Structures are given as C-alpha cells and as structure tokens.
C-alpha cells in the first residue's frame, strides 16, 4: 500500500472533513448518477408490493406457535366459509418438500414435525387480504410438545447429558479446524496467557421493505416468480426441486428491492415456494407480502455467537500462539450456517500474525427460526471477540491499544491463520498512524483520562483493526462458475446482462460504469437488464462483497469480447469514438441479429485451497481497516453516545466515491446498532419484540458524524483494481465502541448488544463475571 | 368534513391529491396509505412497519407531514394531500429530489419518498436548517442503508439550491 496515494473524505455535512471526491476524465472513479436513482426519488421505482396482476389472490402463512412438537391434528373452524379459500399443506407439494440450498433439510411446509416457532405449516389464499386474518385465527393446530433447546449452551449441554438431540446425531451442523504451527508447544514459554470469552446477539437485518413475492403458475409454462430478493438463481434452484420442474420451466424476476443486507439471500426461496404452491392450486397469481411483525419473527437474523480466546504472548506483547473456539447458533435447520461459520472462522484471528494457532469452530442447532446471512456473515462476530481480546492483552502486557496491534500486525510475506501468504503491499501500521491522526486519538485520550478522574460524564477512545476477505471463500468462486454478459442493442446502446441484483448498494451503477469505461462509450449509453433468469446468465449470488470485484471483472471481460467482435467484423477500428461504436454496434445487430458477449469466471492459476484442512488462499484479496470510536457515557442514565467515528480503510480502487462512502457509513450505522441498540428478546425460541417500536435501530438523531476515509491500492483480481467493500464496515465498529466504553468507565463488557440497562448492571456489579476474563501471568 | 355515508358502511370521501380533486368510496377507517396505493394507484408511499415508526408512508396533509398508515381516510376528507408523485413538475425534479440524487441520499429507495416528503416539510418551515434541525426533522423517518450522513448532505444542499437557484 502506498501511503496517501489518493484519499477521499466523505462530503461531510458537518463541514469538518475535506470533500476530495475526484471527478476523473474516466467514468470509473467518478460519482455518476445512480442508474435507477431518478425512479427512486420520484416514487416511480417498482417494488414487489407496487405490482398487481389480474385475478391475483393474497396469500398468508399459518405458522407454529411452539418451538418443538409433533403436529397431532389440524382443524378448521366452522365460523369460516372455507370454500372461499385456497388451502395448501405439505401434501400439495409436487416435488421434494424442502428449500433446496446446501443440505436440503428445511421443509417448505412442516409435515408432522415442528422444529422452531413460526415454522410454516399451512398456506391460505383469498382475493381479499383482510379476510385472511380471521381465517388464520380459525385454524387450530394441536401439538404434542417436545423439549426444546434454544441457546448454544443448551444445544451443547443436551448432548453431554445424553438428552435432547434435535438435529442429526449431535446437534452440530458443521465444524472447522484450522491449525498452523504447534500451538501446544507455546504455553510454557509464554510471559502471559490471556483468556477471554465474548458473545454477540442476534440482529435483525431490518430492511425497510418487508419480504414479498408474487407467483404465477401455468401447467405448460411452469412457475414464474417476481420478488424482493438478492439471488434469483437461488430461488430458481429451490423452485426446480420443490415443483420437480426442469430449469426452463422456472422463471425468477427480481423487482426493485428495498434493502436486503443478506436478509433476502435465502428466505425469499421459502416465500416463493409458498406463493407458487398457492398459485398452482388456485390457478391464479398469488401475492404474499409479510407485514413487519411476521418478517421480524419468522425470517432469518444474524447468528448469535460465543468466542473463547486463550493467547500466549511474550513479555513485549508479541503473540506466540493461541487457541480460539468459535461457536454460532444456527437455529433449527442447516441453511447457510456452514458458510457463515467458515467466514467467521477464517476471520477469527484478525489482521495479526499468529506463528501458531488452533481455531476450532462449530455451528449448532437450536429450536429457533434459522439464522442466516447478514452483512459480514460471521466475521463481525469473531472479529468482535478478537478486537476486544486484543485490548485485554494490551492491559495484561501493559502497553497501549495501538501498540499491541502494531507489534502483531500481519506484514507482507507473512502468512494468515490459513497459511495464505500476504502478497499485497498491506501496511497496517500506516493505517493505524493515519486513523490515530484523523481521530486526534492521543490528545483526546490524554484529555479524557485526566477529565474522567473527576468529571461526571466519562469519555473514552477505542480502536479496532480488522480485515475482510472479498468474494466467496476458498474454492467457492470456482464452484459458482459465474457468467456475465454484455449485449449490443439495435440502437447501438449496450446492456449489461447479470443476475447480480441492486438493493441499494449500487450494483446497477458500478457495473454500467465498468462496461462504459471498457468500451470507451458514455455511461448514459449503457443500461442494465432487469435480473430475470430467462434473460440473464447466472453471475452468482449478490453476496460476499463479490459483485464489483468478481462480477465487475467478468463484465469487463465480456465488454472486451464485445469490442473484439466488432473489430473482428471490420466494423470498428482502434481509437474509435463513442459515436463510431454506436454505429458499429447498430450495424452489427441489423446484419447479424444478436450481439452478445459472455465471460466465465476463471480462477487465478496460482490459487491453492484445501477444503479438508482449511488451508491455503482463503480469499483472492482482503480489504483492511482501522476504525476509531469516541464515546461518552451519561452517568445518570448509562446511555452511551458516540461523539465521533473515524472509518479508515483500504479497499482497492474506489470506483464510485459517493456509493463507496454510502456503503461505509451505512455499514457503520448498522454496526452501531449491533453494538448499542438492537436486542432481540427471546422467549422459548420466539422473538418477542418483533416490532420497530421495541426493536430499536439508530435514527437520524442517534448517530455521530461518521467520517470516512479511503486509502487506495490496486487489486489485480478485481475490476479496475477494486476489492470488496460492502461487508467490511460491519466488522469493526462494535469492538471499537466497546473498547472505547471500557476506556471511558473501566468496565470490561464482553457481550453485545450493550444497552444502558446492561451497562448499569455491569457497573453495579463492578464489571462482568471476573472468571470470564482473567489475564493470567505465569 | 366532506363525506357521505352509503348503505354498505362505506363513505364517499373527497380531498385533493397533488392538486387534483379526488373522491373515493371507502370504509371510514381504511388507511389513507391503502387508499393512495390501491384506489388511486399512487404507490410512491410505502408501508414499512404499519405502526407509524418508520415514516416510509409519509405524505403531506394540509402541509403537515403525516404517516399515512395511521390516518383513517375519513380524517383526510376535505384536506389537501401531497405525495411524492406530485413533486416533480413537467419532468423536472424538485430541488430536494435532485439533491438526494446528487448526494447519495437514496440507496435502496424504499424510505426515499417519505424521507423526501419530510425534507420538503422541514425546508418549508426552516429554509436554512441547522444540522441539529435536520437531524430532528428527519428523526421520524428510518433509513437502514445510508447511515443518514448523505441524506443530511442532500438536505443541506437542497436548502442551498432553493435559497440561491
């Protein structure tokens, strides 16, 4: 990384940071207008609930009220004229009763057995939406209840005592083991052994648009799905299996999607299945739109986690080795837990050099609704633990929070926990210096320490340094085998053909920028096709911070292919103008009918990954960051205010400064919620505060000035040097804030979310359980 | 109140929407949001929570910002309703819309109509709002994408452009 190659300060409304967004001659790197922006600011953008089909029915889902049970009997109340309703049960499923994803263990509709609250049992449809409520209430389900496990500890404990096994042979969906060096040999030579346990809670994605799907069924044409979703081809795969249909008899179309954050990665397949089953039985299109309460209670959330660290360091605080145990609560079915666990496991060691390490991880089953994808995907959980633990090590060794990190930062040519050699020019010390300078860290810390001794209001500073791997893990991208296309149209304009979806991040805009830049034509002459499995190739799911880096590169290659076709046809010469391109493109289409160019993912040749030993090149590249939080604590109310927040990162080349800044600020805001506001209240495996009234996300009044800074260096694997960006900002804020909180009031909190009442309890008891975190000096 | 009861329990309610006189026949407690979206085809206002927390359904009623999911249509009788669809004139974006577009104030776009209507109301009352007034003025409208900073920039920018077009 070359220090200060180019830095952007966000257009800070506070006027504190310099607006240095560069408007290049080129399209890539400029903040061009968002492709679908005009429709969004005029209210014309069409989301799924804005769509109506002739003769359409409304669908609703009858769900379980218990965590684990056998269904004894289902009865239908006499007060309802059931002839008016379409009723679907598991018996109506023509194919396999599962939501195909990884293990196919989750039923589309419960068939005799209930494994979590809110599990779908029956589906109802009626032309009038309001009549569904009464009908749902008139369905009576008799259960034979079975003992349920609802926490990680119960899931593990049940096993020890030989009792409740609720999934497989041992309640374990997946385990991973990473081993590097010989960790067992380091303990005797350690100056200090530092132990700690950390935990994170469930978090609701809370996209403002609830989940929704419209389905149609035609005996000859098959199933058509329109919906609010991230991954059209995931839904496509699930419908093929559920309806036993070939791929050309399932069509999935993504509508404008009002936020997703991972929350619309896997669950839309469930809703699509439900709507399509009702459509098949009724012969009419069916719309299912969840209300907020149903969406929050029934759909996926971030996996709760528990991480234990045991670290050996020398007298200077240099890490000799360590053991990390990382456990996540997967809920009742396997869904994506194995993949979330994978990312969390690989990120568990943070951006540090571990000569010796053993990381054991597992995803366990509980009788709660399955947890799922949410921005960061396991990494925010294990990095929260790592970065809180790093501060603990600093205390035990007696050095500062920044110094302990400096002494252990990964450097070029060293290897990560998976023994991936750092081949990037990463310079974490530079990022640390810069972040401390931007946040005025040292001066403020000195001032606060002095003032806290006497003052009522306590203030503190906290740091987190971290990394985030871009794209699918290990061999994942190779398995995905993604394809992207670029099409020349009859009028000489160009369309990008991908199944990568827009849900606010800027997919449409950035992929069009890449195509326009590559073809040397104007941004306005490139459009993006609506994701529709009948019209676009499978460019993979829109997840894992992979779209700009991986799919963008494919769009780049496909665009080069298109240009080559025109050159090869003798219609275009080097040094062409945009107008010449337009004419050549139109001429080709007039002559030959179709002008399309596709590019398929090709793994870099030198990438090695061992799925068995979990060793090798875990990610093609990483984004690196140092964040600094400044907090104050109100002594009377225990409320925590973040006074300032500096987010400094290296994400490769920034292709669109405003969108990139928007990603970082938005991610930091969600992570502030994760740390301080958003608590899911569980009762018997059920979310009790499933309303925006009592599940609190940050409002415009709650957030500090979030100041965003980029350092840029290239990434040879990504389009125009880009790396992944979307998930990174979710990883660092929570530990930075909790570190600042400890700096402010001396209380060592190890669990989030940390609400005022939790802080009150911790301070009243003189800190959390001392056995949980003890620095042992040998 | 401009309404008349009919025999099926529904009422005829008249009001203006974006300057045009409209009449609907609806149950008096029908939500204004549903009437706008389903009866009048104005789908710009969105339902995010259905309980007045998120502000996605915000519209102006006699120049006051209301959550249309909490307004029974009967209460809207005789008022002037103003929605996102009425903001751009002859294809030209309103200054607030343009500023949201330029500053990154809209990401997924679902909160945007409500957020823009809240901004229009705010700037109507306070043409040069302070940062605190912007924060306060938008605190009834939740956005999960932006972290609000670029929305604040958009509001400040819109205020500047309106003051010096």
JSON list of C-alpha atoms in Angstrom, two decimals, chain A residues 22-170:
[
{"chain": "A", "resi": 22, "resn": "UNK", "atom": "CA", "xyz": [-12.28, 13.37, -7.73]},
{"chain": "A", "resi": 23, "resn": "UNK", "atom": "CA", "xyz": [-14.15, 13.73, -10.97]},
{"chain": "A", "resi": 24, "resn": "UNK", "atom": "CA", "xyz": [-11.86, 11.95, -13.33]},
{"chain": "A", "resi": 25, "resn": "UNK", "atom": "CA", "xyz": [-11.94, 12.15, -17.07]},
{"chain": "A", "resi": 26, "resn": "UNK", "atom": "CA", "xyz": [-12.73, 8.47, -16.92]},
{"chain": "A", "resi": 27, "resn": "UNK", "atom": "CA", "xyz": [-16.08, 7.05, -15.87]},
{"chain": "A", "resi": 28, "resn": "UNK", "atom": "CA", "xyz": [-14.65, 4.64, -13.35]},
{"chain": "A", "resi": 29, "resn": "UNK", "atom": "CA", "xyz": [-13.74, 6.66, -10.27]},
{"chain": "A", "resi": 30, "resn": "UNK", "atom": "CA", "xyz": [-16.41, 9.31, -10.90]},
{"chain": "A", "resi": 31, "resn": "UNK", "atom": "CA", "xyz": [-19.61, 9.67, -8.89]},
{"chain": "A", "resi": 32, "resn": "UNK", "atom": "CA", "xyz": [-22.00, 9.28, -11.81]},
{"chain": "A", "resi": 33, "resn": "UNK", "atom": "CA", "xyz": [-25.77, 9.33, -11.23]},
{"chain": "A", "resi": 34, "resn": "UNK", "atom": "CA", "xyz": [-27.25, 6.15, -9.83]},
{"chain": "A", "resi": 35, "resn": "UNK", "atom": "CA", "xyz": [-28.89, 4.25, -12.71]},
{"chain": "A", "resi": 36, "resn": "UNK", "atom": "CA", "xyz": [-32.25, 3.75, -11.01]},
{"chain": "A", "resi": 37, "resn": "UNK", "atom": "CA", "xyz": [-31.89, 6.91, -8.93]},
{"chain": "A", "resi": 38, "resn": "UNK", "atom": "CA", "xyz": [-34.42, 9.03, -10.79]},
{"chain": "A", "resi": 39, "resn": "UNK", "atom": "CA", "xyz": [-37.11, 6.39, -10.36]},
{"chain": "A", "resi": 40, "resn": "UNK", "atom": "CA", "xyz": [-36.30, 6.16, -6.67]},
{"chain": "A", "resi": 41, "resn": "UNK", "atom": "CA", "xyz": [-36.57, 9.89, -5.93]},
{"chain": "A", "resi": 42, "resn": "UNK", "atom": "CA", "xyz": [-39.79, 10.25, -7.90]},
{"chain": "A", "resi": 43, "resn": "UNK", "atom": "CA", "xyz": [-41.55, 7.26, -6.36]},
{"chain": "A", "resi": 44, "resn": "UNK", "atom": "CA", "xyz": [-41.76, 5.51, -9.72]},
{"chain": "A", "resi": 45, "resn": "UNK", "atom": "CA", "xyz": [-39.42, 2.62, -8.85]},
{"chain": "A", "resi": 46, "resn": "UNK", "atom": "CA", "xyz": [-41.49, -0.58, -8.79]},
{"chain": "A", "resi": 47, "resn": "UNK", "atom": "CA", "xyz": [-41.14, -2.76, -5.73]},
{"chain": "A", "resi": 48, "resn": "UNK", "atom": "CA", "xyz": [-42.99, -6.03, -5.39]},
{"chain": "A", "resi": 49, "resn": "UNK", "atom": "CA", "xyz": [-45.92, -4.59, -3.42]},
{"chain": "A", "resi": 50, "resn": "UNK", "atom": "CA", "xyz": [-46.41, -1.98, -6.15]},
{"chain": "A", "resi": 51, "resn": "UNK", "atom": "CA", "xyz": [-47.21, -4.75, -8.64]},
{"chain": "A", "resi": 52, "resn": "UNK", "atom": "CA", "xyz": [-50.67, -6.23, -9.19]},
{"chain": "A", "resi": 53, "resn": "UNK", "atom": "CA", "xyz": [-51.69, -8.97, -11.62]},
{"chain": "A", "resi": 54, "resn": "UNK", "atom": "CA", "xyz": [-55.24, -9.56, -12.90]},
{"chain": "A", "resi": 55, "resn": "UNK", "atom": "CA", "xyz": [-57.18, -12.02, -10.75]},
{"chain": "A", "resi": 56, "resn": "UNK", "atom": "CA", "xyz": [-54.46, -12.02, -8.14]},
{"chain": "A", "resi": 57, "resn": "UNK", "atom": "CA", "xyz": [-55.07, -13.59, -4.72]},
{"chain": "A", "resi": 58, "resn": "UNK", "atom": "CA", "xyz": [-53.36, -12.71, -1.47]},
{"chain": "A", "resi": 59, "resn": "UNK", "atom": "CA", "xyz": [-51.58, -15.43, 0.42]},
{"chain": "A", "resi": 60, "resn": "UNK", "atom": "CA", "xyz": [-50.85, -15.91, 4.11]},
{"chain": "A", "resi": 61, "resn": "UNK", "atom": "CA", "xyz": [-48.88, -18.39, 6.18]},
{"chain": "A", "resi": 62, "resn": "UNK", "atom": "CA", "xyz": [-50.13, -20.32, 9.21]},
{"chain": "A", "resi": 63, "resn": "UNK", "atom": "CA", "xyz": [-47.16, -20.86, 11.49]},
{"chain": "A", "resi": 64, "resn": "UNK", "atom": "CA", "xyz": [-46.29, -22.84, 14.57]},
{"chain": "A", "resi": 65, "resn": "UNK", "atom": "CA", "xyz": [-46.70, -21.24, 17.98]},
{"chain": "A", "resi": 66, "resn": "UNK", "atom": "CA", "xyz": [-44.34, -23.69, 19.69]},
{"chain": "A", "resi": 67, "resn": "UNK", "atom": "CA", "xyz": [-40.63, -24.43, 19.41]},
{"chain": "A", "resi": 68, "resn": "UNK", "atom": "CA", "xyz": [-40.66, -28.19, 19.02]},
{"chain": "A", "resi": 69, "resn": "UNK", "atom": "CA", "xyz": [-43.58, -30.57, 18.70]},
{"chain": "A", "resi": 70, "resn": "UNK", "atom": "CA", "xyz": [-45.40, -33.22, 16.76]},
{"chain": "A", "resi": 71, "resn": "UNK", "atom": "CA", "xyz": [-48.50, -31.95, 15.00]},
{"chain": "A", "resi": 72, "resn": "UNK", "atom": "CA", "xyz": [-51.39, -34.04, 16.29]},
{"chain": "A", "resi": 73, "resn": "UNK", "atom": "CA", "xyz": [-54.29, -32.50, 14.48]},
{"chain": "A", "resi": 74, "resn": "UNK", "atom": "CA", "xyz": [-55.21, -29.54, 12.28]},
{"chain": "A", "resi": 75, "resn": "UNK", "atom": "CA", "xyz": [-58.82, -28.37, 12.40]},
{"chain": "A", "resi": 76, "resn": "UNK", "atom": "CA", "xyz": [-60.66, -25.63, 10.57]},
{"chain": "A", "resi": 77, "resn": "UNK", "atom": "CA", "xyz": [-63.17, -23.51, 12.50]},
{"chain": "A", "resi": 78, "resn": "UNK", "atom": "CA", "xyz": [-66.79, -23.64, 11.37]},
{"chain": "A", "resi": 79, "resn": "UNK", "atom": "CA", "xyz": [-67.13, -19.83, 11.50]},
{"chain": "A", "resi": 80, "resn": "UNK", "atom": "CA", "xyz": [-65.26, -19.54, 8.20]},
{"chain": "A", "resi": 81, "resn": "UNK", "atom": "CA", "xyz": [-66.62, -20.44, 4.78]},
{"chain": "A", "resi": 82, "resn": "UNK", "atom": "CA", "xyz": [-63.55, -22.38, 3.70]},
{"chain": "A", "resi": 83, "resn": "UNK", "atom": "CA", "xyz": [-64.88, -22.78, 0.14]},
{"chain": "A", "resi": 84, "resn": "UNK", "atom": "CA", "xyz": [-63.79, -19.18, -0.43]},
{"chain": "A", "resi": 85, "resn": "UNK", "atom": "CA", "xyz": [-60.19, -20.01, 0.46]},
{"chain": "A", "resi": 86, "resn": "UNK", "atom": "CA", "xyz": [-57.40, -21.89, -1.19]},
{"chain": "A", "resi": 87, "resn": "UNK", "atom": "CA", "xyz": [-55.66, -24.06, 1.40]},
{"chain": "A", "resi": 88, "resn": "UNK", "atom": "CA", "xyz": [-52.29, -25.65, 0.81]},
{"chain": "A", "resi": 89, "resn": "UNK", "atom": "CA", "xyz": [-50.48, -28.17, 3.01]},
{"chain": "A", "resi": 90, "resn": "UNK", "atom": "CA", "xyz": [-47.31, -30.24, 2.61]},
{"chain": "A", "resi": 91, "resn": "UNK", "atom": "CA", "xyz": [-49.39, -32.84, 0.75]},
{"chain": "A", "resi": 92, "resn": "UNK", "atom": "CA", "xyz": [-49.80, -30.37, -2.14]},
{"chain": "A", "resi": 93, "resn": "UNK", "atom": "CA", "xyz": [-46.08, -30.21, -2.90]},
{"chain": "A", "resi": 94, "resn": "UNK", "atom": "CA", "xyz": [-45.39, -31.87, -6.26]},
{"chain": "A", "resi": 95, "resn": "UNK", "atom": "CA", "xyz": [-41.63, -32.24, -5.81]},
{"chain": "A", "resi": 96, "resn": "UNK", "atom": "CA", "xyz": [-39.46, -32.57, -2.73]},
{"chain": "A", "resi": 97, "resn": "UNK", "atom": "CA", "xyz": [-40.68, -30.81, 0.41]},
{"chain": "A", "resi": 98, "resn": "UNK", "atom": "CA", "xyz": [-37.54, -28.78, 1.05]},
{"chain": "A", "resi": 99, "resn": "UNK", "atom": "CA", "xyz": [-35.99, -25.41, 0.40]},
{"chain": "A", "resi": 100, "resn": "UNK", "atom": "CA", "xyz": [-33.02, -26.51, -1.68]},
{"chain": "A", "resi": 101, "resn": "UNK", "atom": "CA", "xyz": [-29.88, -24.67, -0.58]},
{"chain": "A", "resi": 102, "resn": "UNK", "atom": "CA", "xyz": [-26.99, -26.73, 0.83]},
{"chain": "A", "resi": 103, "resn": "UNK", "atom": "CA", "xyz": [-28.31, -29.69, 2.83]},
{"chain": "A", "resi": 104, "resn": "UNK", "atom": "CA", "xyz": [-31.99, -29.60, 1.83]},
{"chain": "A", "resi": 105, "resn": "UNK", "atom": "CA", "xyz": [-33.05, -30.26, 5.43]},
{"chain": "A", "resi": 106, "resn": "UNK", "atom": "CA", "xyz": [-35.54, -27.39, 5.77]},
{"chain": "A", "resi": 107, "resn": "UNK", "atom": "CA", "xyz": [-39.11, -28.25, 4.77]},
{"chain": "A", "resi": 108, "resn": "UNK", "atom": "CA", "xyz": [-41.16, -25.77, 2.76]},
{"chain": "A", "resi": 109, "resn": "UNK", "atom": "CA", "xyz": [-44.14, -26.71, 4.90]},
{"chain": "A", "resi": 110, "resn": "UNK", "atom": "CA", "xyz": [-43.96, -28.66, 8.15]},
{"chain": "A", "resi": 111, "resn": "UNK", "atom": "CA", "xyz": [-45.11, -32.21, 7.67]},
{"chain": "A", "resi": 112, "resn": "UNK", "atom": "CA", "xyz": [-45.93, -33.63, 11.07]},
{"chain": "A", "resi": 113, "resn": "UNK", "atom": "CA", "xyz": [-42.94, -32.23, 12.96]},
{"chain": "A", "resi": 114, "resn": "UNK", "atom": "CA", "xyz": [-42.25, -28.70, 14.24]},
{"chain": "A", "resi": 115, "resn": "UNK", "atom": "CA", "xyz": [-38.66, -27.64, 14.88]},
{"chain": "A", "resi": 116, "resn": "UNK", "atom": "CA", "xyz": [-38.99, -23.93, 15.63]},
{"chain": "A", "resi": 117, "resn": "UNK", "atom": "CA", "xyz": [-41.55, -21.23, 16.43]},
{"chain": "A", "resi": 118, "resn": "UNK", "atom": "CA", "xyz": [-43.03, -19.55, 13.34]},
{"chain": "A", "resi": 119, "resn": "UNK", "atom": "CA", "xyz": [-42.41, -22.64, 11.21]},
{"chain": "A", "resi": 120, "resn": "UNK", "atom": "CA", "xyz": [-44.76, -22.60, 8.19]},
{"chain": "A", "resi": 121, "resn": "UNK", "atom": "CA", "xyz": [-47.48, -25.26, 8.36]},
{"chain": "A", "resi": 122, "resn": "UNK", "atom": "CA", "xyz": [-50.35, -24.24, 6.08]},
{"chain": "A", "resi": 123, "resn": "UNK", "atom": "CA", "xyz": [-50.95, -21.64, 3.40]},
{"chain": "A", "resi": 124, "resn": "UNK", "atom": "CA", "xyz": [-54.17, -19.76, 2.74]},
{"chain": "A", "resi": 125, "resn": "UNK", "atom": "CA", "xyz": [-55.18, -17.52, -0.15]},
{"chain": "A", "resi": 126, "resn": "UNK", "atom": "CA", "xyz": [-58.17, -15.29, -0.77]},
{"chain": "A", "resi": 127, "resn": "UNK", "atom": "CA", "xyz": [-58.98, -12.40, -3.13]},
{"chain": "A", "resi": 128, "resn": "UNK", "atom": "CA", "xyz": [-59.45, -10.04, -0.17]},
{"chain": "A", "resi": 129, "resn": "UNK", "atom": "CA", "xyz": [-56.45, -9.59, 2.03]},
{"chain": "A", "resi": 130, "resn": "UNK", "atom": "CA", "xyz": [-58.26, -8.64, 5.21]},
{"chain": "A", "resi": 131, "resn": "UNK", "atom": "CA", "xyz": [-60.27, -11.88, 5.23]},
{"chain": "A", "resi": 132, "resn": "UNK", "atom": "CA", "xyz": [-57.10, -13.87, 5.68]},
{"chain": "A", "resi": 133, "resn": "UNK", "atom": "CA", "xyz": [-56.58, -12.69, 9.26]},
{"chain": "A", "resi": 134, "resn": "UNK", "atom": "CA", "xyz": [-59.84, -14.13, 10.52]},
{"chain": "A", "resi": 135, "resn": "UNK", "atom": "CA", "xyz": [-59.26, -17.37, 8.63]},
{"chain": "A", "resi": 136, "resn": "UNK", "atom": "CA", "xyz": [-55.76, -17.76, 10.02]},
{"chain": "A", "resi": 137, "resn": "UNK", "atom": "CA", "xyz": [-57.11, -17.36, 13.53]},
{"chain": "A", "resi": 138, "resn": "UNK", "atom": "CA", "xyz": [-59.70, -20.06, 12.82]},
{"chain": "A", "resi": 139, "resn": "UNK", "atom": "CA", "xyz": [-57.09, -22.71, 12.01]},
{"chain": "A", "resi": 140, "resn": "UNK", "atom": "CA", "xyz": [-56.44, -24.73, 15.13]},
{"chain": "A", "resi": 141, "resn": "UNK", "atom": "CA", "xyz": [-53.34, -26.83, 15.48]},
{"chain": "A", "resi": 142, "resn": "UNK", "atom": "CA", "xyz": [-52.98, -29.38, 18.24]},
{"chain": "A", "resi": 143, "resn": "UNK", "atom": "CA", "xyz": [-49.44, -30.20, 19.24]},
{"chain": "A", "resi": 144, "resn": "UNK", "atom": "CA", "xyz": [-47.69, -32.85, 21.27]},
{"chain": "A", "resi": 145, "resn": "UNK", "atom": "CA", "xyz": [-44.93, -30.64, 22.61]},
{"chain": "A", "resi": 146, "resn": "UNK", "atom": "CA", "xyz": [-41.36, -31.89, 22.91]},
{"chain": "A", "resi": 147, "resn": "UNK", "atom": "CA", "xyz": [-38.48, -30.45, 24.93]},
{"chain": "A", "resi": 148, "resn": "UNK", "atom": "CA", "xyz": [-36.72, -27.68, 23.00]},
{"chain": "A", "resi": 149, "resn": "UNK", "atom": "CA", "xyz": [-33.23, -26.23, 23.11]},
{"chain": "A", "resi": 150, "resn": "UNK", "atom": "CA", "xyz": [-32.98, -22.51, 22.46]},
{"chain": "A", "resi": 151, "resn": "UNK", "atom": "CA", "xyz": [-29.39, -21.48, 23.24]},
{"chain": "A", "resi": 152, "resn": "UNK", "atom": "CA", "xyz": [-25.87, -22.56, 22.29]},
{"chain": "A", "resi": 153, "resn": "UNK", "atom": "CA", "xyz": [-25.32, -23.83, 25.83]},
{"chain": "A", "resi": 154, "resn": "UNK", "atom": "CA", "xyz": [-28.50, -25.90, 25.82]},
{"chain": "A", "resi": 155, "resn": "UNK", "atom": "CA", "xyz": [-27.61, -27.32, 22.44]},
{"chain": "A", "resi": 156, "resn": "UNK", "atom": "CA", "xyz": [-24.18, -28.38, 23.73]},
{"chain": "A", "resi": 157, "resn": "UNK", "atom": "CA", "xyz": [-25.39, -29.33, 27.22]},
{"chain": "A", "resi": 158, "resn": "UNK", "atom": "CA", "xyz": [-28.19, -31.50, 25.98]},
{"chain": "A", "resi": 159, "resn": "UNK", "atom": "CA", "xyz": [-25.57, -33.56, 24.34]},
{"chain": "A", "resi": 160, "resn": "UNK", "atom": "CA", "xyz": [-23.36, -34.00, 27.37]},
{"chain": "A", "resi": 161, "resn": "UNK", "atom": "CA", "xyz": [-26.20, -35.34, 29.43]},
{"chain": "A", "resi": 162, "resn": "UNK", "atom": "CA", "xyz": [-27.33, -37.52, 26.54]},
{"chain": "A", "resi": 163, "resn": "UNK", "atom": "CA", "xyz": [-30.65, -35.75, 26.25]},
{"chain": "A", "resi": 164, "resn": "UNK", "atom": "CA", "xyz": [-32.19, -33.61, 23.58]},
{"chain": "A", "resi": 165, "resn": "UNK", "atom": "CA", "xyz": [-30.70, -34.21, 20.19]},
{"chain": "A", "resi": 166, "resn": "UNK", "atom": "CA", "xyz": [-32.72, -32.05, 17.85]},
{"chain": "A", "resi": 167, "resn": "UNK", "atom": "CA", "xyz": [-30.65, -32.26, 14.66]},
{"chain": "A", "resi": 168, "resn": "UNK", "atom": "CA", "xyz": [-28.54, -35.07, 13.22]},
{"chain": "A", "resi": 169, "resn": "UNK", "atom": "CA", "xyz": [-26.60, -37.20, 15.67]},
{"chain": "A", "resi": 170, "resn": "UNK", "atom": "CA", "xyz": [-25.13, -34.42, 17.80]}
]
